[in-house]
PDB file of C-alpha atoms and ligand atoms in Angstrom:
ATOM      1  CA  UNK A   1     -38.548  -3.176   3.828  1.00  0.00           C
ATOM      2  CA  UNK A   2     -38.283  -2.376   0.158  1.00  0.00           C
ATOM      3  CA  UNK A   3     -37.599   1.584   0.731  1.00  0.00           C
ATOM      4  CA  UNK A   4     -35.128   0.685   3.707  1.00  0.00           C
ATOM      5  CA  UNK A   5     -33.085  -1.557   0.930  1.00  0.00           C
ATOM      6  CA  UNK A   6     -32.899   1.093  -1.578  1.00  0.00           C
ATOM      7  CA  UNK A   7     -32.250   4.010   0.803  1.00  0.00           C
ATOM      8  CA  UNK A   8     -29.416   1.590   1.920  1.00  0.00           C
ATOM      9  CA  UNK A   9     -27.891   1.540  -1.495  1.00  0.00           C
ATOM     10  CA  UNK A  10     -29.052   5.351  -2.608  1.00  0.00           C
ATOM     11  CA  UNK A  11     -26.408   6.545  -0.033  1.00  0.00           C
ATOM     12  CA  UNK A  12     -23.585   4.100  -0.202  1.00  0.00           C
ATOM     13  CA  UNK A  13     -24.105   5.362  -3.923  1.00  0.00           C
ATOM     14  CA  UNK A  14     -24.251   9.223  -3.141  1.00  0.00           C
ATOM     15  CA  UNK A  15     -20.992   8.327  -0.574  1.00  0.00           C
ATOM     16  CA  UNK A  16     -18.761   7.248  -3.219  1.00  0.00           C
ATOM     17  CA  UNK A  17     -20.038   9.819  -5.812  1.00  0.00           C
ATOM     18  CA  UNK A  18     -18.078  12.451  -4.873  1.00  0.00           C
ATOM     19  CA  UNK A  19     -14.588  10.589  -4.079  1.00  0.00           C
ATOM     20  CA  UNK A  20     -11.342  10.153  -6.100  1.00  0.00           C
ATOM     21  CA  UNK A  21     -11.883   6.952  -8.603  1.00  0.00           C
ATOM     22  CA  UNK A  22      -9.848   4.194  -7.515  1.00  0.00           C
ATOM     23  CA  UNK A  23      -9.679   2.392 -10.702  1.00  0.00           C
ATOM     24  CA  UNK A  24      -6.964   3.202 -13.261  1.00  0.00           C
ATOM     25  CA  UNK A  25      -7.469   4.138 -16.755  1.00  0.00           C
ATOM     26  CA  UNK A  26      -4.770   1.812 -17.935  1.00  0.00           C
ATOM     27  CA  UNK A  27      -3.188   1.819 -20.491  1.00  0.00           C
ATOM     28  CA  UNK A  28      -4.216   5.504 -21.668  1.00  0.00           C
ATOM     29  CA  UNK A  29      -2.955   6.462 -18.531  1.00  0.00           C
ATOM     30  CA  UNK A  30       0.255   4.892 -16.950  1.00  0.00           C
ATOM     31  CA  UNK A  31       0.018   3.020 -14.148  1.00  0.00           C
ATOM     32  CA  UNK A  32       3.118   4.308 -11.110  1.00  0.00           C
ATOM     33  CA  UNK A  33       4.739   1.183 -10.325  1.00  0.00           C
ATOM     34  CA  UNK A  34       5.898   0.705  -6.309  1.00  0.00           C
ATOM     35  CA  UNK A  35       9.248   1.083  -5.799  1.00  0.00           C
ATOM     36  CA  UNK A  36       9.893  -2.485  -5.045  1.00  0.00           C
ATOM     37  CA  UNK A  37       8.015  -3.596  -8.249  1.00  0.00           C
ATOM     38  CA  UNK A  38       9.377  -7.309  -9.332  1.00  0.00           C
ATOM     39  CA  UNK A  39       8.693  -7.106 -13.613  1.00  0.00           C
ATOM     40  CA  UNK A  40      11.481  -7.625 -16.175  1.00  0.00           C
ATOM     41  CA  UNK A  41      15.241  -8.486 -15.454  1.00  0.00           C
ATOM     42  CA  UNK A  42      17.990  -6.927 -16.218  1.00  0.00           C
ATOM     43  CA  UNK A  43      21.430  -8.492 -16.322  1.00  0.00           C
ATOM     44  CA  UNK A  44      24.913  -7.329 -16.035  1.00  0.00           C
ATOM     45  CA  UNK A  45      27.007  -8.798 -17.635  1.00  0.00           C
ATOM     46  CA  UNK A  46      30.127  -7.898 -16.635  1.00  0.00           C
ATOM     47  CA  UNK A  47      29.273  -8.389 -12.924  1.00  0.00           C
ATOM     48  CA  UNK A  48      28.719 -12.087 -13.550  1.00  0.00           C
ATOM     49  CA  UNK A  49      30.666 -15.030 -11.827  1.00  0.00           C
ATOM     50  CA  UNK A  50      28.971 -18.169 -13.117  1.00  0.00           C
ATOM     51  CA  UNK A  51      27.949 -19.426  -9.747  1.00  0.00           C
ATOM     52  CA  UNK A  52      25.088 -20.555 -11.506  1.00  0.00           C
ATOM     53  CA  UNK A  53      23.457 -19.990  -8.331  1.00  0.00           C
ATOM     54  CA  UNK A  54      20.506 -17.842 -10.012  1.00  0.00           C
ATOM     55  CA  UNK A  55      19.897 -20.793 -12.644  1.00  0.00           C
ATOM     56  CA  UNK A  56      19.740 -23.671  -9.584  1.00  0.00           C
ATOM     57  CA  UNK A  57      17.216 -21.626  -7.286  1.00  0.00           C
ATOM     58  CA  UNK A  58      14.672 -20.852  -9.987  1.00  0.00           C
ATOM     59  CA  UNK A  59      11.363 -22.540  -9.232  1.00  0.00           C
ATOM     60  CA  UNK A  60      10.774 -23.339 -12.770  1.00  0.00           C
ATOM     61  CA  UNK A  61      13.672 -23.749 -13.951  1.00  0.00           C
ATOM     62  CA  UNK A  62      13.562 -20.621 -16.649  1.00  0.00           C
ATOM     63  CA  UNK A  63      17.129 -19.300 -16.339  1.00  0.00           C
ATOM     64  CA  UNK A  64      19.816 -20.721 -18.660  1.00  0.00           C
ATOM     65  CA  UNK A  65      23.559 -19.485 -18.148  1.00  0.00           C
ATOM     66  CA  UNK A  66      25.833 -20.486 -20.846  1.00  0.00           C
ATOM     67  CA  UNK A  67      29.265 -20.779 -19.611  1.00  0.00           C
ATOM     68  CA  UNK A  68      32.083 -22.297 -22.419  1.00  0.00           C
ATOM     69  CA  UNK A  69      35.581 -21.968 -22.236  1.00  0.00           C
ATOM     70  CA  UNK A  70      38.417 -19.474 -24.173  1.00  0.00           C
ATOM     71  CA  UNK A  71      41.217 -20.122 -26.202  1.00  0.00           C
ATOM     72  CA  UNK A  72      43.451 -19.787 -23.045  1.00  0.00           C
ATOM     73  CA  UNK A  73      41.247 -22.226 -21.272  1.00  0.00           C
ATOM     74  CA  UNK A  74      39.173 -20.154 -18.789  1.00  0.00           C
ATOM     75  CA  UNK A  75      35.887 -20.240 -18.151  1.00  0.00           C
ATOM     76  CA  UNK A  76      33.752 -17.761 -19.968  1.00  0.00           C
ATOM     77  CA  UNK A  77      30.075 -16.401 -20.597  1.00  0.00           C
ATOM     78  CA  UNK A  78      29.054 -16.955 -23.513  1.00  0.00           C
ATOM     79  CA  UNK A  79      24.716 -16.400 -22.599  1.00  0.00           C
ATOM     80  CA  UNK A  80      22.699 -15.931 -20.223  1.00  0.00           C
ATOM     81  CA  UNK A  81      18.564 -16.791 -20.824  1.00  0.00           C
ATOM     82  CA  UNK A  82      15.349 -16.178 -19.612  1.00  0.00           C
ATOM     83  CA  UNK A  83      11.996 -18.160 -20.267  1.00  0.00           C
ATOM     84  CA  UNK A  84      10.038 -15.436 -18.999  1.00  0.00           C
ATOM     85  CA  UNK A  85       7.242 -16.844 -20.088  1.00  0.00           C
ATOM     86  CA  UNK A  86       7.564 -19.581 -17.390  1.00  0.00           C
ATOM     87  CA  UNK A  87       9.271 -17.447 -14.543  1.00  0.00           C
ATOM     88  CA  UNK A  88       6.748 -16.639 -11.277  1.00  0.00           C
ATOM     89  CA  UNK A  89       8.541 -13.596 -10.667  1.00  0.00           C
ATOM     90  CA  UNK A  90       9.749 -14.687  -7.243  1.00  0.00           C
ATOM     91  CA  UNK A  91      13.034 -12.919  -7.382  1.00  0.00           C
ATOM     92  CA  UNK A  92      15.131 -15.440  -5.700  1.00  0.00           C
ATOM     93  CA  UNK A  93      17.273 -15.723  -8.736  1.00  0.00           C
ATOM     94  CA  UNK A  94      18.025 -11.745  -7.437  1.00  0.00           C
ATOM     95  CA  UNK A  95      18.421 -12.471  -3.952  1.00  0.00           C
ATOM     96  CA  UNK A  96      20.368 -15.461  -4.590  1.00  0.00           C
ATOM     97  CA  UNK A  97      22.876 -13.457  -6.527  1.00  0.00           C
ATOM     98  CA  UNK A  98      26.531 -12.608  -4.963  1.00  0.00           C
ATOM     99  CA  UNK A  99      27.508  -9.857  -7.152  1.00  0.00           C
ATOM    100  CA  UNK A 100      23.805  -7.969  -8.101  1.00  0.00           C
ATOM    101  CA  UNK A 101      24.470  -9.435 -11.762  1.00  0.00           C
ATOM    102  CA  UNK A 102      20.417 -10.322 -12.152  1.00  0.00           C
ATOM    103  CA  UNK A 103      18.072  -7.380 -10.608  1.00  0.00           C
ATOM    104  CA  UNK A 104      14.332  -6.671 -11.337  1.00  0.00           C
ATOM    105  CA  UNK A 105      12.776  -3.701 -12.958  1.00  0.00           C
ATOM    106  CA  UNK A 106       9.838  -2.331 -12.806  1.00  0.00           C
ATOM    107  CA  UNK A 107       9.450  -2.896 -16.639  1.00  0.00           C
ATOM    108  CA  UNK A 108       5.780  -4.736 -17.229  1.00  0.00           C
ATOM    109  CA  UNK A 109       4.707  -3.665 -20.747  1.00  0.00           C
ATOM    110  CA  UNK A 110       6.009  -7.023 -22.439  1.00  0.00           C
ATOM    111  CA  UNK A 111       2.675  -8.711 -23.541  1.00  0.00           C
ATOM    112  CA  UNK A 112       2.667 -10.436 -26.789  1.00  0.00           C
ATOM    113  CA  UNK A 113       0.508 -13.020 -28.873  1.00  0.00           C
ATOM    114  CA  UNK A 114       4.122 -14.499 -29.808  1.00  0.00           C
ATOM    115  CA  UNK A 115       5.430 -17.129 -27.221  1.00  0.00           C
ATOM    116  CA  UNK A 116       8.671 -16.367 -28.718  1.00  0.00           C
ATOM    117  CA  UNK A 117       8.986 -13.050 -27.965  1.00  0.00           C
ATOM    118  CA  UNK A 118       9.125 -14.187 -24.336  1.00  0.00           C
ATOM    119  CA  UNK A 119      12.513 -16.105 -24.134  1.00  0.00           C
ATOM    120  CA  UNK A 120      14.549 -13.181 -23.333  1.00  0.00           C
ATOM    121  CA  UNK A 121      18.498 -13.626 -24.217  1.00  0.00           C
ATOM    122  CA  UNK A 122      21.738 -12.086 -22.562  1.00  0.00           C
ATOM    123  CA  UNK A 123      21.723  -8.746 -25.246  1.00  0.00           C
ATOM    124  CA  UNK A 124      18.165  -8.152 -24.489  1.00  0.00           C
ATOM    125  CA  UNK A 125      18.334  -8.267 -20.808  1.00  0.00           C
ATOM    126  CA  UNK A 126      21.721  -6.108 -20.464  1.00  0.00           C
ATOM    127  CA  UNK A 127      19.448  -3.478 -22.063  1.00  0.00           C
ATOM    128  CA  UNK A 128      16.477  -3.491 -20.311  1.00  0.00           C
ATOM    129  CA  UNK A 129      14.880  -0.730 -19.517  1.00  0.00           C
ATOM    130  CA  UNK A 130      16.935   1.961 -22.107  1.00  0.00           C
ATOM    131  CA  UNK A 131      13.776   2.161 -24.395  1.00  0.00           C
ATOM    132  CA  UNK A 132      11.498   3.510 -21.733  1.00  0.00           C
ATOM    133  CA  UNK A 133      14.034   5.447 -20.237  1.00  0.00           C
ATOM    134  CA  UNK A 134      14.307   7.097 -23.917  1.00  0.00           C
ATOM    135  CA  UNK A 135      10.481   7.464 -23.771  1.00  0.00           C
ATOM    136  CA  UNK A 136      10.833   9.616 -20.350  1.00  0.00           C
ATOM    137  CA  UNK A 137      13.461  11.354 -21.851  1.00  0.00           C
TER     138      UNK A 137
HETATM  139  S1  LIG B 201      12.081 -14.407 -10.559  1.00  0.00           S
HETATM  140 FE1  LIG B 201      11.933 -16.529  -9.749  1.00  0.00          FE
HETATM  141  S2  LIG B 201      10.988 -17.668 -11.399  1.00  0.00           S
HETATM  142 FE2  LIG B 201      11.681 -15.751 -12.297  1.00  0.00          FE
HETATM  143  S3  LIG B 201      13.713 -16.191 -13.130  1.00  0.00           S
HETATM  144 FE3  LIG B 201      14.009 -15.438 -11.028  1.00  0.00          FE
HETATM  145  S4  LIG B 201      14.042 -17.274  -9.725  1.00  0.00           S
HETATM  146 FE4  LIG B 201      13.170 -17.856 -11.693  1.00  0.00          FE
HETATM  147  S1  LIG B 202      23.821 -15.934  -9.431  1.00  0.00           S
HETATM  148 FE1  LIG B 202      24.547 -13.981 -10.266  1.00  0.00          FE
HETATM  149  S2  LIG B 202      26.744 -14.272 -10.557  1.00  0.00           S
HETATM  150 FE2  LIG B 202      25.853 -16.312 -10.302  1.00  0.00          FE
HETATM  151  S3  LIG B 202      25.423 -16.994 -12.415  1.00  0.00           S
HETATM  152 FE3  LIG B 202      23.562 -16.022 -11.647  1.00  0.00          FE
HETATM  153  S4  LIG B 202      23.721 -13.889 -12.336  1.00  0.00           S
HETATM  154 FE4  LIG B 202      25.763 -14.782 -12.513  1.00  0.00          FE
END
């Protein structure tokens, strides 16, 4: 019974001895993110309406768009924030969109002991993205 046992777990051993590793060696070694991967926003600016549309479907309520008026009295942005911190990454807020103003990248490297750090404002998130694309090259 013993010797049955152990010859039982000798060759499941012995079967996965010689196979690829399928754990990563993160974060020496980058992880490929899918193609569809749902991390960091990024927002364009320019393409925004202020439907507010984005803001109103967000589960928890972690998108803020600033909207204020000009001198000539039209509407304009003035931010547009994200409490990442508190977002689920469901990407309604992106499907939700009209005019592709909000996407998701596949940016994930934004841990930080700082709960600060994670309330992302409108210049951060029209730029996300540029510093790893430097880092690629
Ligand atoms: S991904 Fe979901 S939770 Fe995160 S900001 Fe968009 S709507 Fe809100
Ligand atoms: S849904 Fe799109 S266009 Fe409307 S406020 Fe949000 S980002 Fe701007």
């Amino acid at each position: 019974m013993f010797f049955n046992d152990l010859r039982k777990g000798f060759t499941l051993t012995f079967k996965y001895l010689f196979k690829k590793p399928v754990t990563e060696n993160y974060p020496y070694e980058k992880i490929e993110m899918p193609e569809r991967a749902r991390w960091l926003h990024r927002f364009y600016p320019d393409k925004c309406i202020m439907c507010k549309l984005c803001e109103n479907i967000c589960p928890p309520k972690c998108i803020a768009v600033g909207i204020g008026k000009n001198p000539e009295g039209k509407r304009e942005l003035r931010g547009y924030d994200i409490k990442i911190d508190r977002c689920i990454f469901c990407g309604l807020c992106v499907e939700v969109c009209p005019t592709k103003a909000i996407t998701m990248t596949d940016v994930h490297e934004f841990a930080d002991s700082n709960r600060n750090k994670f309330h992302f404002d409108m210049e951060q998130l029209s730029h996300t993205g540029e510093e790893e694309q430097k880092k690629v090259g």
